[in-house]
Amino acid sequence: MEYVLTGATLIDGNGGAPLENAAAHVVGERIAWVGGMADLPREALDAEQIDVSGKWLLPGLIDAHIHICYNGSESVFALLEKPRDDLVLEAVDICRRTLSHGVTTVRDVGGEQYIEMGLRRAIDRGFIEGPRMKLSGRVISMTGGHAHFIAREADGPDEMRKAAREQIKAGADLVKLMATGGTATPGQDIHASQLTVEEISAVTEVARMMGRKVAAHCHGTGGIRNCMLGGVDTIEHGTYLDEETADMMVENGAALVLTLGAGNPDLESYPLSPVQQADAERRKPMIEQGIKQIRGTIALARGKGIFLGIGTDAGGNPLAPHNFSMARELELLVDNDLTAMEAISIGTRNNAAVLDMEDDIGTVEAGKYADLLLLKSDPLVDIRNLRDIAAVVKGGKKVWG
Ligand SMILES: [Zn+2]
């Protein structure tokens, strides 16, 4: 497979000015060359030329926080009642849909019965269409902790070590901890810390020994502090970040993976089921408070220079369907005063670094996988144009459009 995409406006993910009349030479799964049409190397001239003038060429989006086994429109409790086969088949559809929405890589931070491991194998073998995957396996929570109904519950450093090793044994690329309460678990205080520094440190130690990173769900400040003392690599959500914990994150080189749609659900672009309406009603005060809080958190994180990633939390609660969720996530970054270009770079280049995949994905550059998004209209003029997709390419192959 060899071809040249010609005439597009290139937004390469690095955040620089777009390059008009650009070309990308794809050989096999990877980008061999990218630049201005006038500089097209001689060896690219013999390849098939595909005219994409009038289109915008971007790196495929990366969702750094997804739950691909859950549909995000029913309660998790209802999903857990279903036969495993039903979950698998619906997850196959979610994989295909996620890819068709321009998301070529995901980091799943909470799976179900290791279905996600099977999905990854099926995708890698070409049986089904879906994004590249980094997976955490089951989340690890304290007994009765956040999302305990899907978690591997563990208490004390020894059990935590075992729980982490079990996930890695099952094929996990990272380990996911629940360090504070969460809104998706009825009756929890999101400010309450749920793991001790000793428990967190036990997990980061064994994860590091096996070359894995540790991600931790945190809303409350105390949980973020414990995670920084325990050496966690990425804070997920991070709602109540403060000055002190922001400084700790900078010192540790930890990344903050924002999940704006999780706290600000899209209640307009699809009809709400009775289950969703009830959930929206129950969470209304938390959602309103969260939207206000996160604006300050983003400003603080940017002011301190914390490395930002972004994820959708799609599937994580009944108001998080897999419905252009990554496009919406970047729209919400723009609503929080980032430029469209900054939002795109976070959702591509930065997220690639969060996934430890920056050598392979995240920008349109020579040597990386040809994971590409072609848009019909300019996302810099209106970030919602991320939904106006002409084609999605993964590993050089057109998979949608
Ligand atoms: Zn989540």
Coordinates of C-alpha atoms and ligand atoms in Angstrom, one line a residue:
M1 CA 0.0 0.0 0.0
E2 CA 1.5 3.3 -1.1
Y3 CA -0.2 6.6 -1.9
V4 CA 0.1 10.4 -1.5
L5 CA -2.6 12.5 -0.1
T6 CA -2.4 15.9 -1.9
G7 CA -3.7 19.4 -1.5
A8 CA -5.0 19.3 2.1
T9 CA -4.6 21.9 4.8
L10 CA -2.4 20.2 7.4
I11 CA -2.9 20.6 11.1
D12 CA -0.1 18.2 12.3
G13 CA -0.9 18.1 16.0
N14 CA 2.2 20.1 17.1
G15 CA 0.3 23.3 17.5
G16 CA 2.1 25.3 14.8
A17 CA 0.3 27.3 12.0
P18 CA -1.6 25.1 9.5
L19 CA 0.2 24.2 6.3
E20 CA -1.9 24.8 3.2
N21 CA -1.5 22.7 0.1
A22 CA 0.2 20.0 2.0
A23 CA 1.0 16.4 1.0
A24 CA 1.5 13.2 2.9
H25 CA 3.2 10.1 1.5
V26 CA 2.0 6.9 3.1
V27 CA 4.0 3.7 2.6
G28 CA 2.4 0.6 4.3
E29 CA 1.2 1.5 7.8
R30 CA 3.3 4.6 8.2
I31 CA 3.9 8.1 7.0
A32 CA 7.0 8.2 4.8
W33 CA 7.0 12.0 4.3
V34 CA 4.9 15.0 4.9
G35 CA 5.3 18.6 3.8
G36 CA 4.3 21.2 1.2
M37 CA 3.3 20.0 -2.3
A38 CA 6.1 21.9 -3.9
D39 CA 8.7 19.9 -1.9
L40 CA 7.2 16.5 -2.6
P41 CA 10.2 14.1 -3.0
R42 CA 10.8 12.4 -6.3
E43 CA 10.1 8.9 -4.9
A44 CA 6.6 9.9 -4.0
L45 CA 5.7 10.8 -7.5
D46 CA 5.3 7.2 -8.7
A47 CA 2.8 6.4 -5.9
E48 CA -0.9 6.8 -6.4
Q49 CA -1.9 10.4 -5.9
I50 CA -5.2 11.0 -4.1
D51 CA -6.5 14.6 -4.3
V52 CA -7.9 15.7 -1.0
S53 CA -7.8 19.5 -1.7
G54 CA -10.4 21.4 0.2
K55 CA -10.0 19.0 3.2
W56 CA -8.2 19.4 6.5
L57 CA -5.7 16.7 7.5
L58 CA -5.2 16.0 11.2
P59 CA -3.8 13.2 13.3
G60 CA -6.4 10.6 14.4
L61 CA -7.8 11.6 17.8
I62 CA -6.7 9.8 20.9
D63 CA -9.2 9.3 23.8
A64 CA -7.1 9.0 26.9
H65 CA -10.0 7.9 29.2
I66 CA -12.7 5.6 27.9
H67 CA -14.7 2.6 29.0
I68 CA -15.2 0.7 25.8
C69 CA -17.2 -2.2 27.3
Y70 CA -20.0 0.0 28.6
N71 CA -22.5 1.8 26.4
G72 CA -22.8 4.9 28.5
S73 CA -26.5 5.1 28.1
E74 CA -27.7 2.5 30.6
S75 CA -26.8 2.2 34.2
V76 CA -23.7 0.0 34.9
F77 CA -25.9 -2.1 37.1
A78 CA -28.3 -2.8 34.2
L79 CA -25.3 -3.7 32.0
L80 CA -24.0 -6.1 34.6
E81 CA -27.2 -8.0 34.5
K82 CA -26.8 -8.7 30.8
P83 CA -25.3 -11.9 29.3
R84 CA -21.6 -11.5 28.6
D85 CA -22.2 -12.1 24.9
D86 CA -24.5 -9.1 24.7
L87 CA -21.8 -6.9 26.2
V88 CA -19.2 -8.3 23.8
L89 CA -21.3 -7.7 20.7
E90 CA -22.3 -4.2 21.8
A91 CA -18.7 -3.4 22.5
V92 CA -17.8 -4.5 19.0
D93 CA -20.2 -1.9 17.7
I94 CA -18.8 0.7 20.1
C95 CA -15.3 0.0 18.8
R96 CA -16.4 0.5 15.2
R97 CA -18.3 3.7 16.1
T98 CA -15.4 5.2 18.0
L99 CA -13.1 4.7 15.0
S100 CA -15.7 6.2 12.6
H101 CA -15.8 9.3 14.8
G102 CA -12.1 9.9 14.1
V103 CA -10.7 8.3 17.3
T104 CA -7.8 6.0 16.2
T105 CA -6.4 5.1 19.6
V106 CA -8.0 4.8 23.0
R107 CA -6.8 4.2 26.6
D108 CA -9.4 2.1 28.4
V109 CA -9.2 2.8 32.2
G110 CA -11.8 0.3 33.4
G111 CA -12.9 -2.8 31.6
E112 CA -15.4 -5.6 32.1
Q113 CA -14.5 -9.2 32.5
Y114 CA -11.4 -8.6 30.3
I115 CA -13.7 -8.3 27.3
E116 CA -11.5 -5.4 26.2
M117 CA -8.5 -7.7 25.9
G118 CA -10.5 -9.8 23.5
L119 CA -11.6 -6.8 21.5
R120 CA -7.9 -5.7 21.2
R121 CA -6.9 -9.1 19.9
A122 CA -9.8 -9.1 17.4
I123 CA -8.8 -5.6 16.2
D124 CA -5.1 -6.4 15.9
R125 CA -6.0 -9.5 13.8
G126 CA -8.4 -7.5 11.6
F127 CA -11.5 -9.4 12.6
I128 CA -13.3 -6.2 13.7
E129 CA -12.7 -2.5 13.1
G130 CA -11.6 -0.5 16.1
P131 CA -9.0 1.9 17.5
R132 CA -5.6 0.9 18.8
M133 CA -5.8 0.2 22.5
K134 CA -4.0 0.7 25.8
L135 CA -5.9 -1.2 28.6
S136 CA -5.9 -1.1 32.4
G137 CA -8.1 -4.2 32.8
R138 CA -10.2 -4.0 35.9
V139 CA -10.1 -0.9 38.1
I140 CA -8.7 -1.4 41.6
S141 CA -10.7 0.1 44.5
M142 CA -10.9 -0.3 48.2
T143 CA -13.7 -2.6 49.5
G144 CA -16.8 -0.6 48.8
G145 CA -14.8 2.1 47.0
H146 CA -15.8 4.0 43.8
A147 CA -17.1 1.7 41.2
H148 CA -16.6 -1.3 43.5
F149 CA -19.3 -3.2 41.5
I150 CA -16.9 -3.5 38.6
A151 CA -13.6 -3.3 40.5
R152 CA -11.1 -5.7 41.8
E153 CA -11.5 -4.7 45.5
A154 CA -8.3 -4.7 47.5
D155 CA -7.3 -3.5 51.0
G156 CA -3.8 -3.0 52.3
P157 CA -0.5 -2.9 50.4
D158 CA -0.2 -6.7 49.9
E159 CA -3.6 -7.1 48.4
M160 CA -3.1 -4.0 46.2
R161 CA 0.2 -5.5 44.9
K162 CA -1.6 -8.7 44.0
A163 CA -4.5 -6.9 42.4
A164 CA -2.2 -4.9 40.2
R165 CA -0.2 -8.0 39.2
E166 CA -3.4 -9.7 38.3
Q167 CA -4.3 -7.0 35.8
I168 CA -0.8 -7.1 34.3
K169 CA -1.1 -10.9 34.0
A170 CA -4.4 -10.5 32.2
G171 CA -2.7 -8.1 29.7
A172 CA -3.0 -4.7 31.2
D173 CA -0.7 -1.9 29.8
L174 CA -1.4 0.3 32.9
V175 CA -3.0 0.0 36.3
K176 CA -6.0 2.1 37.3
L177 CA -6.8 3.0 40.9
M178 CA -9.8 4.7 42.4
A179 CA -8.3 7.1 44.9
T180 CA -11.5 9.1 45.8
G181 CA -15.2 8.7 45.7
G182 CA -17.0 9.3 42.4
T183 CA -20.4 10.6 41.2
A184 CA -21.2 7.4 39.3
T185 CA -21.3 5.4 42.6
P186 CA -24.5 6.4 44.4
G187 CA -24.1 7.7 47.9
Q188 CA -20.4 8.6 47.7
D189 CA -18.5 11.7 48.7
I190 CA -16.3 12.7 45.9
H191 CA -14.0 14.5 48.4
A192 CA -13.3 11.4 50.4
S193 CA -9.9 9.8 49.9
Q194 CA -10.3 6.0 49.5
L195 CA -6.7 4.7 49.3
T196 CA -3.8 5.3 51.7
V197 CA -0.4 6.5 50.5
E198 CA 1.0 3.1 51.5
E199 CA -1.6 1.3 49.3
I200 CA -0.9 3.6 46.3
S201 CA 2.8 3.3 46.7
A202 CA 2.6 -0.5 46.7
V203 CA 0.9 -0.4 43.3
T204 CA 3.2 2.2 41.7
E205 CA 6.2 0.1 42.9
V206 CA 5.0 -3.2 41.3
A207 CA 3.7 -1.4 38.1
R208 CA 7.1 0.3 37.6
M209 CA 8.9 -2.9 38.1
M210 CA 6.9 -4.2 35.1
G211 CA 7.2 -1.1 33.0
R212 CA 3.6 0.1 33.5
K213 CA 2.2 3.5 34.5
V214 CA -0.5 4.1 37.1
A215 CA -3.6 6.2 36.5
A216 CA -5.8 7.3 39.4
H217 CA -9.4 8.5 39.5
C218 CA -9.4 11.6 41.8
H219 CA -11.8 14.3 42.4
G220 CA -11.0 15.5 46.0
T221 CA -7.8 17.3 46.8
G222 CA -6.7 14.7 49.5
G223 CA -6.8 11.9 47.0
I224 CA -4.7 13.9 44.5
R225 CA -2.2 14.6 47.4
N226 CA -2.0 10.9 48.3
C227 CA -1.5 9.9 44.7
M228 CA 1.4 12.4 44.3
L229 CA 3.0 11.1 47.5
G230 CA 2.5 7.6 46.1
G231 CA 4.0 8.2 42.7
V232 CA 1.0 8.0 40.4
D233 CA 1.7 9.0 36.8
T234 CA -1.7 10.4 35.7
I235 CA -4.5 12.0 37.7
E236 CA -7.9 11.3 36.0
H237 CA -10.5 14.1 36.3
G238 CA -8.6 16.1 39.0
T239 CA -11.6 18.2 39.7
Y240 CA -10.5 19.7 43.0
L241 CA -6.8 20.4 42.2
D242 CA -5.4 23.2 44.4
E243 CA -2.2 25.2 44.5
E244 CA -0.3 22.6 46.7
T245 CA -1.4 19.5 44.7
A246 CA -0.7 21.4 41.4
D247 CA 2.8 22.0 42.5
M248 CA 3.2 18.4 43.5
M249 CA 2.1 17.3 40.1
V250 CA 4.6 19.6 38.4
E251 CA 7.4 18.3 40.7
N252 CA 6.5 14.7 39.9
G253 CA 6.0 15.3 36.2
A254 CA 2.5 13.8 36.5
A255 CA -0.1 14.5 33.8
L256 CA -3.7 15.6 34.4
V257 CA -6.2 13.8 32.2
L258 CA -9.3 16.0 32.1
T259 CA -12.7 14.5 31.4
L260 CA -14.9 17.4 30.8
G261 CA -17.9 15.6 29.2
A262 CA -18.2 13.4 32.3
G263 CA -19.0 16.4 34.4
N264 CA -20.8 18.3 31.8
P265 CA -22.9 15.8 29.9
D266 CA -24.3 16.4 26.4
L267 CA -28.0 16.5 27.2
E268 CA -29.0 18.0 23.9
S269 CA -27.7 16.1 20.9
Y270 CA -29.5 12.8 21.6
P271 CA -32.9 11.9 23.1
L272 CA -32.6 11.0 26.8
S273 CA -34.0 7.7 28.0
P274 CA -35.9 7.6 31.3
V275 CA -32.8 6.1 32.9
Q276 CA -30.7 9.0 31.6
Q277 CA -33.2 11.5 32.7
A278 CA -33.2 10.1 36.2
D279 CA -29.4 10.1 36.3
A280 CA -29.3 13.7 35.1
E281 CA -31.7 14.7 37.9
R282 CA -29.8 12.8 40.6
R283 CA -26.4 14.3 39.5
K284 CA -27.7 17.8 38.7
P285 CA -26.1 19.6 41.8
M286 CA -22.8 17.7 41.3
I287 CA -22.8 18.5 37.6
E288 CA -23.4 22.2 38.1
Q289 CA -20.8 22.5 40.9
G290 CA -18.3 20.5 38.8
I291 CA -18.7 22.7 35.7
K292 CA -17.9 25.8 37.8
Q293 CA -15.0 24.1 39.6
I294 CA -13.3 22.6 36.5
R295 CA -13.0 26.1 34.9
G296 CA -10.7 27.1 37.8
T297 CA -8.9 23.8 37.8
I298 CA -8.0 24.1 34.1
A299 CA -6.8 27.7 34.6
L300 CA -4.7 26.6 37.6
A301 CA -3.2 23.6 35.8
R302 CA -2.3 25.7 32.7
G303 CA -0.9 28.4 34.9
K304 CA 1.3 25.9 36.7
G305 CA 2.4 24.2 33.4
I306 CA 0.9 20.8 34.3
F307 CA 1.0 18.4 31.3
L308 CA -2.6 18.0 30.1
G309 CA -4.3 15.1 28.5
I310 CA -7.9 14.6 27.7
G311 CA -10.5 11.8 27.7
T312 CA -14.2 11.4 27.4
D313 CA -15.0 8.9 30.2
A314 CA -17.5 7.6 27.5
G315 CA -19.2 4.5 28.9
G316 CA -18.4 5.6 32.5
N317 CA -21.9 6.6 33.4
P318 CA -25.4 6.6 31.8
L319 CA -24.9 10.1 30.5
A320 CA -21.7 9.3 28.6
P321 CA -22.6 7.6 25.4
H322 CA -20.1 6.9 22.6
N323 CA -21.5 9.7 20.6
F324 CA -18.8 12.0 19.0
S325 CA -17.6 12.1 22.6
M326 CA -14.0 13.0 21.8
A327 CA -15.1 15.9 19.5
R328 CA -17.3 17.1 22.3
E329 CA -14.4 16.9 24.7
L330 CA -12.3 19.2 22.6
E331 CA -15.3 21.5 22.2
L332 CA -15.5 21.8 26.0
L333 CA -11.8 22.7 26.1
V334 CA -12.5 25.5 23.8
D335 CA -15.5 26.5 26.0
N336 CA -12.9 26.7 28.8
D337 CA -10.8 29.3 26.9
L338 CA -8.3 27.2 25.0
T339 CA -7.8 27.8 21.3
A340 CA -9.1 25.2 18.9
M341 CA -5.4 24.5 18.0
E342 CA -4.5 24.0 21.7
A343 CA -7.4 21.6 22.1
I344 CA -6.5 19.6 19.1
S345 CA -2.8 19.3 20.2
I346 CA -4.0 18.0 23.6
G347 CA -6.3 15.5 22.0
T348 CA -3.6 14.2 19.7
R349 CA 0.1 14.9 20.6
N350 CA -0.3 15.2 24.4
N351 CA -2.5 12.2 24.6
A352 CA 0.0 10.1 22.7
A353 CA 2.6 11.0 25.4
V354 CA 0.1 10.1 28.1
L355 CA -0.2 6.7 26.5
D356 CA 3.6 6.4 26.0
M357 CA 3.0 6.2 22.3
E358 CA 4.5 9.4 21.2
D359 CA 7.0 7.7 18.8
D360 CA 4.2 6.0 16.9
I361 CA 1.1 8.3 17.0
G362 CA -0.2 11.7 17.9
T363 CA 1.1 13.9 15.1
V364 CA 1.2 13.8 11.3
E365 CA 5.0 13.3 10.9
A366 CA 7.3 11.0 9.0
G367 CA 7.9 7.7 10.7
K368 CA 4.6 7.6 12.6
Y369 CA 1.6 5.4 11.9
A370 CA -0.7 6.9 9.2
D371 CA -3.5 7.4 11.7
L372 CA -5.3 10.3 10.0
L373 CA -8.5 12.3 10.1
L374 CA -9.7 14.2 7.1
L375 CA -12.3 16.9 7.7
K376 CA -14.6 18.6 5.3
S377 CA -14.5 21.9 7.1
D378 CA -12.0 23.9 9.1
P379 CA -11.8 22.9 12.8
L380 CA -9.9 26.1 13.7
V381 CA -12.8 28.2 12.6
D382 CA -15.3 26.1 14.6
I383 CA -14.1 23.1 16.7
R384 CA -17.5 21.4 16.1
N385 CA -16.2 20.8 12.6
L386 CA -14.4 17.8 14.1
R387 CA -17.7 16.0 13.5
D388 CA -17.7 16.9 9.8
I389 CA -15.6 13.9 8.8
A390 CA -14.6 13.0 5.2
A391 CA -12.5 10.0 6.1
V392 CA -10.7 8.2 8.8
V393 CA -7.4 6.4 8.1
K394 CA -5.8 3.9 10.5
G395 CA -2.4 2.4 9.8
G396 CA -2.6 3.7 6.2
K397 CA -5.9 2.0 5.6
K398 CA -9.1 3.9 5.0
V399 CA -11.5 2.6 7.7
W400 CA -14.3 5.1 7.3
G401 CA -15.6 7.5 4.7
Ligands
ZN1 ZN -13.8 6.7 34.0

